[in-house]
Short mmCIF file of C-alpha atoms and ligand atoms in Angstrom, two decimals:
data_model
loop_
_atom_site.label_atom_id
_atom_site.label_comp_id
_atom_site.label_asym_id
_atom_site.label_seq_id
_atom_site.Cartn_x
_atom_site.Cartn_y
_atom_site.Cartn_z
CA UNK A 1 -38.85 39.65 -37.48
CA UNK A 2 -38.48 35.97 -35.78
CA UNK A 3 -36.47 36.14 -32.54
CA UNK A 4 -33.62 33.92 -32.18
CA UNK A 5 -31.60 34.04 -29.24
CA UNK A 6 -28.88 32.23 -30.90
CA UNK A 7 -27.76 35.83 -33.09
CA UNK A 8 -27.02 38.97 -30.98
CA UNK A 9 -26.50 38.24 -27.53
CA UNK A 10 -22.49 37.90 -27.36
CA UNK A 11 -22.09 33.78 -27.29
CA UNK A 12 -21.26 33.42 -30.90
CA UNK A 13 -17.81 32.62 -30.02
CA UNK A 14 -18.81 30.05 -26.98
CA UNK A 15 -21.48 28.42 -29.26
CA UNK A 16 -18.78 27.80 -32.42
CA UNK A 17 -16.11 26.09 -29.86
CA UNK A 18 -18.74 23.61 -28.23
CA UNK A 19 -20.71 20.97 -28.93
CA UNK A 20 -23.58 20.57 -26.75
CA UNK A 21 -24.13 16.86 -27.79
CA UNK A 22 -20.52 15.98 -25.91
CA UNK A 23 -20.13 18.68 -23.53
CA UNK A 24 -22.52 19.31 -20.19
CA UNK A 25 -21.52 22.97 -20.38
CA UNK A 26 -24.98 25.24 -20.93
CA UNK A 27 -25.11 26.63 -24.24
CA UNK A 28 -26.89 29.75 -23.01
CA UNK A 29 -30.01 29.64 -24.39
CA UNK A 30 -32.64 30.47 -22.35
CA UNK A 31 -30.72 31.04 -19.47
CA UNK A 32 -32.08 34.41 -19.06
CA UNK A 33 -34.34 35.65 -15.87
CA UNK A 34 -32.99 32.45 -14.08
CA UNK A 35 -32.58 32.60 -10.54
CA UNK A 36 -29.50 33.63 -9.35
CA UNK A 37 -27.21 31.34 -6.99
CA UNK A 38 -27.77 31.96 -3.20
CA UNK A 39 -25.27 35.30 -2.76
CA UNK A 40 -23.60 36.54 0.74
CA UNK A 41 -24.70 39.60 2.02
CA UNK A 42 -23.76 42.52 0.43
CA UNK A 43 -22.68 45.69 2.92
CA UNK A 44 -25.98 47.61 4.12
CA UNK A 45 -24.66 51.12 3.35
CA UNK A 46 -24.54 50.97 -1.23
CA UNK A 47 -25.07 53.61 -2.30
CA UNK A 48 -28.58 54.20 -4.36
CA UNK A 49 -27.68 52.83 -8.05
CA UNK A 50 -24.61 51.47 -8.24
CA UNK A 51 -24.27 48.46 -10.02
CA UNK A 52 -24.07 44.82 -8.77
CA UNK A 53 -23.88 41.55 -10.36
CA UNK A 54 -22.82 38.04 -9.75
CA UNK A 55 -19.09 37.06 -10.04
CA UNK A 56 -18.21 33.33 -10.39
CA UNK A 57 -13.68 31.74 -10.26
CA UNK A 58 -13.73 28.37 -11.68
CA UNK A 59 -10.15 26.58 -11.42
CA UNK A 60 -9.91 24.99 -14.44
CA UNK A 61 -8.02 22.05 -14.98
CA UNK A 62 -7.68 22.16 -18.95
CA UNK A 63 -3.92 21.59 -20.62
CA UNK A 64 -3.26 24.47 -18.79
CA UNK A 65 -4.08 25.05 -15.19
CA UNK A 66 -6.02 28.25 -14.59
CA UNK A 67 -8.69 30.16 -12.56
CA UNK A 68 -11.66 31.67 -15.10
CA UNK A 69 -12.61 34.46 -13.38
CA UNK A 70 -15.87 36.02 -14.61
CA UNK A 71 -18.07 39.07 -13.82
CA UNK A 72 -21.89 39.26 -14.84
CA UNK A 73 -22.19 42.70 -17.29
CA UNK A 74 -24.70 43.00 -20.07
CA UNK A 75 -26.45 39.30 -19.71
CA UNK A 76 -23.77 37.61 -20.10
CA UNK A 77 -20.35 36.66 -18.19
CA UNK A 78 -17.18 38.37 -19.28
CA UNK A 79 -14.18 36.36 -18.27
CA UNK A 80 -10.36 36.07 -18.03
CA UNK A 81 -8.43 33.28 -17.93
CA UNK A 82 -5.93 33.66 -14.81
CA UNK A 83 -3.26 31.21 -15.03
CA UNK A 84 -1.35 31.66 -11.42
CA UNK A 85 -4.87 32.28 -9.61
CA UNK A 86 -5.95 35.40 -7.85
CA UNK A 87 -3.92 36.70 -5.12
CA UNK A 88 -5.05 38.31 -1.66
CA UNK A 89 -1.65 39.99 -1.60
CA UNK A 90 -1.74 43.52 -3.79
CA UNK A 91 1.97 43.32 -5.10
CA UNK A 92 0.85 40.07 -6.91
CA UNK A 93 0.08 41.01 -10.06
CA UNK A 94 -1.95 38.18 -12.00
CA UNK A 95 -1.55 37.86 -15.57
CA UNK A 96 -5.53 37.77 -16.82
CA UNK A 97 -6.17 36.69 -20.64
CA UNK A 98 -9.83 37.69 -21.80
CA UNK A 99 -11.83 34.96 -22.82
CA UNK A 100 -15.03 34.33 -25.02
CA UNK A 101 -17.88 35.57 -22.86
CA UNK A 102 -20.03 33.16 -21.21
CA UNK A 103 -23.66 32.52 -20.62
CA UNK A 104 -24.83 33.15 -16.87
CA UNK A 105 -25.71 30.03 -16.67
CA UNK A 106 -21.92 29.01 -16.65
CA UNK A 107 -21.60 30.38 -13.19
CA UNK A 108 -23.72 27.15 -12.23
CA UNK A 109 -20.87 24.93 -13.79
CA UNK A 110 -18.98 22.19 -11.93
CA UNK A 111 -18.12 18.84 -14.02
CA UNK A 112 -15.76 17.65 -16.11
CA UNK A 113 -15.37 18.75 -19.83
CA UNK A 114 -15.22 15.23 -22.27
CA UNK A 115 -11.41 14.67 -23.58
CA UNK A 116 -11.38 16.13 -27.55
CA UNK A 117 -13.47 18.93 -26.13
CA UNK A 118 -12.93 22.82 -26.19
CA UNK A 119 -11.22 23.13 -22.44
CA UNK A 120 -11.27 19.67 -22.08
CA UNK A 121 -10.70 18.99 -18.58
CA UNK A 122 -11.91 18.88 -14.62
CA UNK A 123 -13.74 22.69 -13.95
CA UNK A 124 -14.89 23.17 -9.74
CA UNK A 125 -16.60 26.57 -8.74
CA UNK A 126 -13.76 28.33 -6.54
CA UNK A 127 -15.47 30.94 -5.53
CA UNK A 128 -19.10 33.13 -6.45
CA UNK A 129 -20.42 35.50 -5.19
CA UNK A 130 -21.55 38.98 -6.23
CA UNK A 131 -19.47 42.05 -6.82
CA UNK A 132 -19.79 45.97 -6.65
CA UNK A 133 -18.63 48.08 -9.21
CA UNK A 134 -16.72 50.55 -7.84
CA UNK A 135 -14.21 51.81 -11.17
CA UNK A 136 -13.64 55.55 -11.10
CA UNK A 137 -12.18 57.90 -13.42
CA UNK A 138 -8.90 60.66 -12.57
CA UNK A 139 -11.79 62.57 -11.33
CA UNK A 140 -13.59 60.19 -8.87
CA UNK A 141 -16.58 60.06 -10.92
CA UNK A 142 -18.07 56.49 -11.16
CA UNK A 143 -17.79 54.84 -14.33
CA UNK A 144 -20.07 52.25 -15.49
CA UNK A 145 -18.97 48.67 -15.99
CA UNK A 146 -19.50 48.57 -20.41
CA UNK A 147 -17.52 51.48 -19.88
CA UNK A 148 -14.66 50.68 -17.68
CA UNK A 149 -14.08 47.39 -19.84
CA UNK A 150 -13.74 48.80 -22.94
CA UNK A 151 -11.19 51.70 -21.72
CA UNK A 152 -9.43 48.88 -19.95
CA UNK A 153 -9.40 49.61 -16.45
CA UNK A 154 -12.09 47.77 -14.03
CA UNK A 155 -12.66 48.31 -9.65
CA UNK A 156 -14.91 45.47 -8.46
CA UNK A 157 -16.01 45.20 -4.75
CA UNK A 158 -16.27 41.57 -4.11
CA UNK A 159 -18.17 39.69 -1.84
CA UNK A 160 -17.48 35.92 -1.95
CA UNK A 161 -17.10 33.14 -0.01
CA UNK A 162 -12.96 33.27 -0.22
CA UNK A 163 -12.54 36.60 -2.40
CA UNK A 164 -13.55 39.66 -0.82
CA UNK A 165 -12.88 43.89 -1.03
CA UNK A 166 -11.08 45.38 -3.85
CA UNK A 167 -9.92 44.44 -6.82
CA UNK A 168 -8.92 45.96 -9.87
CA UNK A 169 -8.17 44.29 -13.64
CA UNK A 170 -6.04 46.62 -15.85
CA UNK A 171 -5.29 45.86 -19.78
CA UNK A 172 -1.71 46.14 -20.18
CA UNK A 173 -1.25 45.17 -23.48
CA UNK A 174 -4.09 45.34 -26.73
CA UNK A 175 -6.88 47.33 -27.27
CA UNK A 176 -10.77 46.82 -26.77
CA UNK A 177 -10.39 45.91 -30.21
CA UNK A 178 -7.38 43.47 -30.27
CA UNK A 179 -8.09 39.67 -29.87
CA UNK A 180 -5.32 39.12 -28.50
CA UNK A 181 -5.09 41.59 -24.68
CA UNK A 182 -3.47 40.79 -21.25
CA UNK A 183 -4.67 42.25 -17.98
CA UNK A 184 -3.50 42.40 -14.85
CA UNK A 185 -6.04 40.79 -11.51
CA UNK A 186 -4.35 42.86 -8.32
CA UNK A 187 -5.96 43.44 -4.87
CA UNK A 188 -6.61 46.30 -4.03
CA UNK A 189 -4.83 47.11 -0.59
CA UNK A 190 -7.76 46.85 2.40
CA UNK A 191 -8.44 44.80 5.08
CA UNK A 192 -9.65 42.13 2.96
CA UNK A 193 -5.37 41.99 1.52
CA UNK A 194 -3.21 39.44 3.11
CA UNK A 195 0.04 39.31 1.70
CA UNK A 196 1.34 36.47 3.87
CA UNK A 197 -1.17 34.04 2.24
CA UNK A 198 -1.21 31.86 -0.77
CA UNK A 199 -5.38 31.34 -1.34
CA UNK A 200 -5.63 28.89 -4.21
CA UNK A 201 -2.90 26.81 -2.20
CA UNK A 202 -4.54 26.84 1.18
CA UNK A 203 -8.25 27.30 0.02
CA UNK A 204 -8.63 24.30 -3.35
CA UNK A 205 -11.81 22.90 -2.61
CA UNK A 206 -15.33 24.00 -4.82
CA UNK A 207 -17.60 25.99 -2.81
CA UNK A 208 -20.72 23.88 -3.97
CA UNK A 209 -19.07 20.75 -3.50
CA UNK A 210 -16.25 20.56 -1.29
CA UNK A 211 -14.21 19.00 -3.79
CA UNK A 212 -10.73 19.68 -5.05
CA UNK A 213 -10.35 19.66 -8.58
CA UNK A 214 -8.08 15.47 -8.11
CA UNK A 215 -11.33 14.72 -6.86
CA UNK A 216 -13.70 15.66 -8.92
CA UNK A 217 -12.13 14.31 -11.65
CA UNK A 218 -11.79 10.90 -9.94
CA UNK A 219 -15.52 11.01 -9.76
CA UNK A 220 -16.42 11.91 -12.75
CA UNK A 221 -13.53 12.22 -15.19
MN1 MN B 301 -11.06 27.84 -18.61
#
């Protein structure tokens, strides 16, 4: 059988809307077993197998402004497209539309998409970091990540560099197997809540770069 990581590993979708000759975006191949970015600490007392990965918000200057956030599950990075921005206060709830899934690599993005491209448009890394699963059925038991997505209901522990604590992303409307789905993005409430503040209005700039999004695409637009 020849290998080709083109078939089978969830970037179909990604692949068909891109063109790699135009657009700076990775395509995802080969991508795999690549060092992760530099993470913050995560708490000392995890339990024994629960299940960590990296998370990645880019704000996303496309015809629409939005935040893509995007959780590493299953080699690749599953993604909503959040058009208000996440919210540190927990009676914000954040309309989340699911997106194609993206290549890990993509959590390494920060340029500016070509105009007459797929998302064409300025894209900064808002925050990364890595996050805790921490979903739970009625009963308390943990549920794993694959599983928690598809029954709609997801609790990640996040450690960033602005987005930390709970959060939880709830499909309101669709089903696993409806293209079209909204979710809800809500903090959880913790010490990590602040309801008095407005984060993607008082905390713009890329984590990598320093830039707002006005600047980097005066540099490189
Ligand atoms: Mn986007």
């Amino acid at each position: 059988m020849p290998s080709d990581k083109r078939t089978g590993d969830g970037l179909e979708e990604y692949r068909r809307k891109r063109d790699f000759s135009e657009t700076a975006e990775p395509s995802g191949e080969g991508d795999r077993g690549r060092p992760p970015a530099p993470r913050p600490a995560l708490p000392p007392d995890l339990p024994e197998g629960v299940e960590t990965g990296s998370f990645v918000v880019q704000q996303h200057g496309a015809r629409r402004l939005h935040w893509d956030f995007r959780l590493e599950v299953g080699g690749v990075l599953k993604s909503w497209a959040v058009p208000r921005g996440p919210s540190t206060n927990p009676a914000e709830k954040r309309l989340a539309v699911p997106t194609e899934d993206h290549p890990l690599d993509y959590q390494h993005y920060e340029g500016v998409i070509p105009r007459g491209n797929y998302g064409a448009g300025p894209s900064l890394i808002w925050d990364r970091g890595t996050y805790v699963n921490i979903s739970h059925d009625r009963r308390g038991r943990p549920v794993p990540m694959d599983k928690a997505l598809a029954k709609g209901h997801v609790s990640v522990w996040l450690a960033g560099e602005k987005l930390a604590g709970g959060w939880s992303l709830t499909r309101i409307e669709g089903d696993s197997t409806a293209g079209k789905q909204a979710w809800l993005l809500v903090k959880r409430a913790d010490p990590a809540a602040d309801a008095e503040r407005d984060i993607v209005e008082d905390s713009p700039r890329s984590v990598v770069s320093g830039r707002t999004l006005e600047e980097l695409f005066a540099e490189e637009g």
